[in-house]
mmCIF file of C-alpha atoms in Angstrom:
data_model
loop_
_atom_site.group_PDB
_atom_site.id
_atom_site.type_symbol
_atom_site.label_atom_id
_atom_site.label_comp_id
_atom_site.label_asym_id
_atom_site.label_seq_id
_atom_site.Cartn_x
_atom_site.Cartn_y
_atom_site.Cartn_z
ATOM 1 C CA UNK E 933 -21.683 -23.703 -61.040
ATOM 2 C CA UNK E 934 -20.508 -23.785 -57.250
ATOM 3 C CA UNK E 935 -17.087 -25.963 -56.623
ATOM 4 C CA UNK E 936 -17.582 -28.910 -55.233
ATOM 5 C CA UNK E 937 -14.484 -29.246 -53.336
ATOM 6 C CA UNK E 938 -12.603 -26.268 -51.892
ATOM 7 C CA UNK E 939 -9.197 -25.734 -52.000
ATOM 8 C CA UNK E 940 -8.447 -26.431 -48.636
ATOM 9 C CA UNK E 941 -10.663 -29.559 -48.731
ATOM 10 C CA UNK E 942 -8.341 -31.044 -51.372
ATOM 11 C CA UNK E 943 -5.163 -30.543 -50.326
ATOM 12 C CA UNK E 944 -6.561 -32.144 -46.860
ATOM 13 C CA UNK E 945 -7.293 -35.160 -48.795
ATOM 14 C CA UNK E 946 -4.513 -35.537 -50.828
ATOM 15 C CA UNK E 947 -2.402 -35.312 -47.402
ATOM 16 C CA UNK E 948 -4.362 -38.251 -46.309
ATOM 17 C CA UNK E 949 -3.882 -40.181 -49.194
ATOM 18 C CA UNK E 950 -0.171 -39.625 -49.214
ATOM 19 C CA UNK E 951 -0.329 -41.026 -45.560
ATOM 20 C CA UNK E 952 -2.354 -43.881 -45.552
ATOM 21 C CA UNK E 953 0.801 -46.448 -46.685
ATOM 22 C CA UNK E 954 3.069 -44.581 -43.266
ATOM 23 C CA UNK E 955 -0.589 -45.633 -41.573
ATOM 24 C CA UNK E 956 -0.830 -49.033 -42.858
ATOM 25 C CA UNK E 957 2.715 -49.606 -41.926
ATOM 26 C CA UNK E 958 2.109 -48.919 -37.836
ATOM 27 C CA UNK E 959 0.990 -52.028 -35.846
ATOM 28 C CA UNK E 960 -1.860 -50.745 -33.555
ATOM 29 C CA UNK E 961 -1.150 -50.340 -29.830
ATOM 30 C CA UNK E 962 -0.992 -53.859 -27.938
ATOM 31 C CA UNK E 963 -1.812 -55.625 -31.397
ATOM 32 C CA UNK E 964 0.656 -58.283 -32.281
ATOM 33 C CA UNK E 965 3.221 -58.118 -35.636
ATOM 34 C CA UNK E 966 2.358 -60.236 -38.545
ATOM 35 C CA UNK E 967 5.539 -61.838 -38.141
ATOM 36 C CA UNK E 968 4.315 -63.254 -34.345
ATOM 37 C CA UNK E 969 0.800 -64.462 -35.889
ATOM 38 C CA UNK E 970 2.380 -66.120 -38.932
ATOM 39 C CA UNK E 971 5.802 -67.027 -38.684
ATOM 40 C CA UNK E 972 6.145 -68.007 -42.511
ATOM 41 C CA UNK E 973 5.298 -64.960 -43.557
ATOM 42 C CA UNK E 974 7.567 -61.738 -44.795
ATOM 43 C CA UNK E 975 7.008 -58.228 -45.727
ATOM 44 C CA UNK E 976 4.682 -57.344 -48.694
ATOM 45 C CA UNK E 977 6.468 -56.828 -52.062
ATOM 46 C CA UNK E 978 5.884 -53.083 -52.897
ATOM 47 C CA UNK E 979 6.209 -51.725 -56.508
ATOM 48 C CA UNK E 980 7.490 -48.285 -57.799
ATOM 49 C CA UNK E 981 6.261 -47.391 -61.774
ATOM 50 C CA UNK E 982 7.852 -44.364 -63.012
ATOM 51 C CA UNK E 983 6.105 -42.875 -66.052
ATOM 52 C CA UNK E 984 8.050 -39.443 -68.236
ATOM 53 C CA UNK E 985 5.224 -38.487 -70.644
ATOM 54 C CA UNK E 986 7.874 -36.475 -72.527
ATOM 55 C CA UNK E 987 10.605 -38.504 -71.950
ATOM 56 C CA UNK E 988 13.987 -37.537 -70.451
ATOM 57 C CA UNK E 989 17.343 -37.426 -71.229
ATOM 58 C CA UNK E 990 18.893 -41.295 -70.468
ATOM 59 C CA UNK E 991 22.768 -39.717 -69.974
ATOM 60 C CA UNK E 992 21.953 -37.109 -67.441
ATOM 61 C CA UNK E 993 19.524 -39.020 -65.502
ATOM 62 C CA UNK E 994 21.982 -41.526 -63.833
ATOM 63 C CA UNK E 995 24.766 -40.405 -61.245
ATOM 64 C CA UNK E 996 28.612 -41.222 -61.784
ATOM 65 C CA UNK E 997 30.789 -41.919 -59.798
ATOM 66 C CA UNK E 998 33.299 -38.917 -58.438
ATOM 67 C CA UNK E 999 36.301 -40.155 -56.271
ATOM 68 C CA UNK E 1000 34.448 -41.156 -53.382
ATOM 69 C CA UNK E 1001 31.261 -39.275 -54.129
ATOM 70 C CA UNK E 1002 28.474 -39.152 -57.145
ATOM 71 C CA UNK E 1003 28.176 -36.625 -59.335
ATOM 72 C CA UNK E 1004 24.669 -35.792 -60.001
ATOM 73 C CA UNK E 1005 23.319 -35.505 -63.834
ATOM 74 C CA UNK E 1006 21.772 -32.487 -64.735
ATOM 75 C CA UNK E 1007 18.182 -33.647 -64.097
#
């Protein structure tokens, strides 16, 4: 049974996908902001869900504090 996608084709795609929020974030040549059409409005609220199938280790996942730098966990 032939591939369907190629290798190449994928990994074109995926690059795309990653993309298309830095795309949906540029206002189009000579079109105006949303914040000139509707001046009530404000900037979408985004989301970020982290998932660890396995889990991780709580301790080593947060950075502490160092003087006046962090010191990174071991993750």
């Amino acid at each position: 049974m032939p591939h369907l996608f190629s290798r190449r084709r994928m990994l074109r795609g995926l690059g795309v996908t990653m993309a298309l929020p830095w795309f949906e974030s540029m206002s189009v040549w000579g079109d105006q902001s949303a914040q000139s059409r509707n001046p009530g409005s404000s900037a979408p609220v985004r989301t970020a869900i982290l998932f660890a199938g396995n889990g991780f280790h709580g301790r080593e996942w947060w950075a502490e504090p160092d003087g006046e730098l962090l010191r990174l966990g071991k993750v």
